[in-house]
Coordinates of C-alpha atoms in Angstrom, one line a residue:
X35 CA -2.3 -1.5 -21.6
X36 CA -3.0 2.1 -20.5
X37 CA -6.2 2.1 -22.4
X38 CA -7.4 -1.2 -20.9
X39 CA -6.4 0.0 -17.4
X40 CA -8.3 3.2 -17.9
X41 CA -11.3 1.2 -19.1
X42 CA -11.0 -0.8 -15.9
X43 CA -11.0 2.3 -13.8
X44 CA -13.9 3.9 -15.7
X45 CA -16.0 0.7 -15.3
X46 CA -15.2 0.5 -11.6
X47 CA -16.2 4.1 -11.1
X48 CA -19.4 3.6 -13.1
X49 CA -20.4 0.4 -11.3
X50 CA -19.4 1.1 -7.7
X51 CA -19.3 5.0 -7.5
X52 CA -18.5 6.2 -4.0
X53 CA -18.0 2.7 -2.7
X54 CA -14.6 2.4 -4.5
X55 CA -11.5 4.4 -3.8
X56 CA -8.5 4.5 -6.1
X57 CA -5.5 4.3 -3.9
X58 CA -3.0 4.8 -6.8
X59 CA -4.2 8.3 -7.8
X60 CA -2.2 11.2 -6.4
X61 CA -2.6 14.8 -7.4
X62 CA 0.1 16.2 -9.7
X63 CA 1.8 12.9 -10.0
X64 CA 2.7 11.2 -13.3
X65 CA 1.9 7.5 -13.5
X66 CA 4.8 5.3 -14.2
X67 CA 3.2 1.9 -14.5
X68 CA 0.6 1.8 -17.3
X69 CA -1.0 -1.5 -16.2
X70 CA -1.9 -1.3 -12.5
X71 CA -4.7 0.0 -10.4
X72 CA -4.9 -0.2 -6.6
X73 CA -8.5 0.0 -5.3
X74 CA -10.4 -0.4 -2.0
X75 CA -14.1 -1.2 -1.6
X76 CA -15.8 0.5 1.3
X77 CA -18.0 -1.4 3.7
X78 CA -18.0 -4.0 6.4
X79 CA -16.2 -7.2 5.7
X80 CA -14.8 -6.0 2.4
X81 CA -11.1 -6.7 3.1
X82 CA -9.2 -7.4 -0.1
X83 CA -8.5 -11.1 0.7
X84 CA -12.3 -11.7 1.3
X85 CA -13.2 -10.1 -2.0
X86 CA -10.6 -12.1 -4.0
X87 CA -11.6 -15.3 -2.1
X88 CA -15.2 -14.8 -3.3
X89 CA -14.2 -14.0 -7.0
X90 CA -14.6 -16.8 -9.5
X91 CA -12.5 -15.4 -12.3
X92 CA -10.5 -12.5 -11.1
X93 CA -6.9 -13.2 -10.0
X94 CA -5.3 -10.2 -8.2
X95 CA -3.3 -9.3 -5.2
X96 CA -4.0 -7.6 -1.9
X97 CA -2.3 -4.5 -0.6
X98 CA 0.8 -3.2 -2.4
X99 CA 3.5 -5.0 -4.4
X100 CA 5.9 -5.0 -1.4
X101 CA 3.4 -5.8 1.4
X102 CA 3.6 -8.9 3.6
X103 CA 0.6 -11.1 4.0
X104 CA -1.4 -10.7 7.2
X105 CA -0.7 -7.0 7.8
X106 CA -1.8 -3.7 6.4
X107 CA 0.5 -2.4 3.7
X108 CA 3.1 -0.1 5.1
X109 CA 3.6 1.3 1.7
X110 CA -0.1 2.4 1.3
X111 CA -0.1 3.8 4.8
X112 CA 3.1 5.8 4.0
X113 CA 1.4 7.1 0.9
X114 CA -1.3 8.6 3.1
X115 CA -4.0 5.9 2.4
X116 CA -6.2 5.6 5.5
X117 CA -5.9 2.3 7.4
X118 CA -9.5 1.3 6.6
X119 CA -8.8 1.7 2.9
X120 CA -5.4 0.0 3.1
X121 CA -6.7 -3.1 4.7
X122 CA -9.4 -3.4 1.9
X123 CA -6.9 -2.8 -0.9
X124 CA -6.7 -4.9 -4.0
X125 CA -4.0 -4.5 -6.6
X126 CA -5.4 -5.0 -10.1
X127 CA -3.1 -5.5 -13.1
X128 CA -3.8 -5.8 -16.8
X129 CA -1.5 -7.3 -19.4
X130 CA -0.9 -7.1 -23.1
X131 CA -3.5 -9.8 -23.7
X132 CA -6.2 -8.3 -21.5
X133 CA -9.2 -7.2 -23.5
X134 CA -12.1 -4.8 -22.9
X135 CA -14.3 -7.9 -22.7
X136 CA -12.1 -9.2 -19.9
X137 CA -12.7 -6.0 -18.0
X138 CA -16.4 -6.4 -18.3
X139 CA -16.2 -10.0 -17.0
X140 CA -14.1 -8.8 -14.0
X141 CA -16.6 -6.1 -13.1
X142 CA -19.4 -8.8 -13.1
X143 CA -17.2 -11.1 -11.0
X144 CA -16.5 -8.3 -8.5
X145 CA -20.2 -7.4 -8.3
X146 CA -21.1 -11.0 -7.5
X147 CA -18.3 -11.4 -5.0
X148 CA -19.3 -8.2 -3.1
X149 CA -23.0 -9.3 -3.2
X150 CA -22.0 -12.7 -1.7
X151 CA -19.9 -11.1 1.0
X152 CA -22.7 -8.6 1.9
X153 CA -25.3 -11.5 2.1
X154 CA -23.0 -13.5 4.4
X155 CA -22.3 -10.5 6.6
X156 CA -26.1 -10.0 7.0
X157 CA -26.7 -13.6 8.0

């Protein structure tokens, strides 16, 4: 799972560059969970729930694992994540059956979802 999660992170970095922030990366910290990745996409109207609502394949969660719907994750804020990133946060998880091909399909899905959101924001 760690290899697939790392592939996900690498593909996100390659595709989105500076437009994506990894909220689950902290200096000098050892990762405990091998299968999760918490990210935020920068830009107007890119809240996590809007992105997931526009995705056709990806199923994920917004915020942090212990966050209540309709509010900014207090856990992410307590970790020092800026509010503008915390409100856009998406928690991605991979499983034992997740393949590298699945990762490629998720990247395409995210690209299409963000394009759709950006087009509707410009209308």
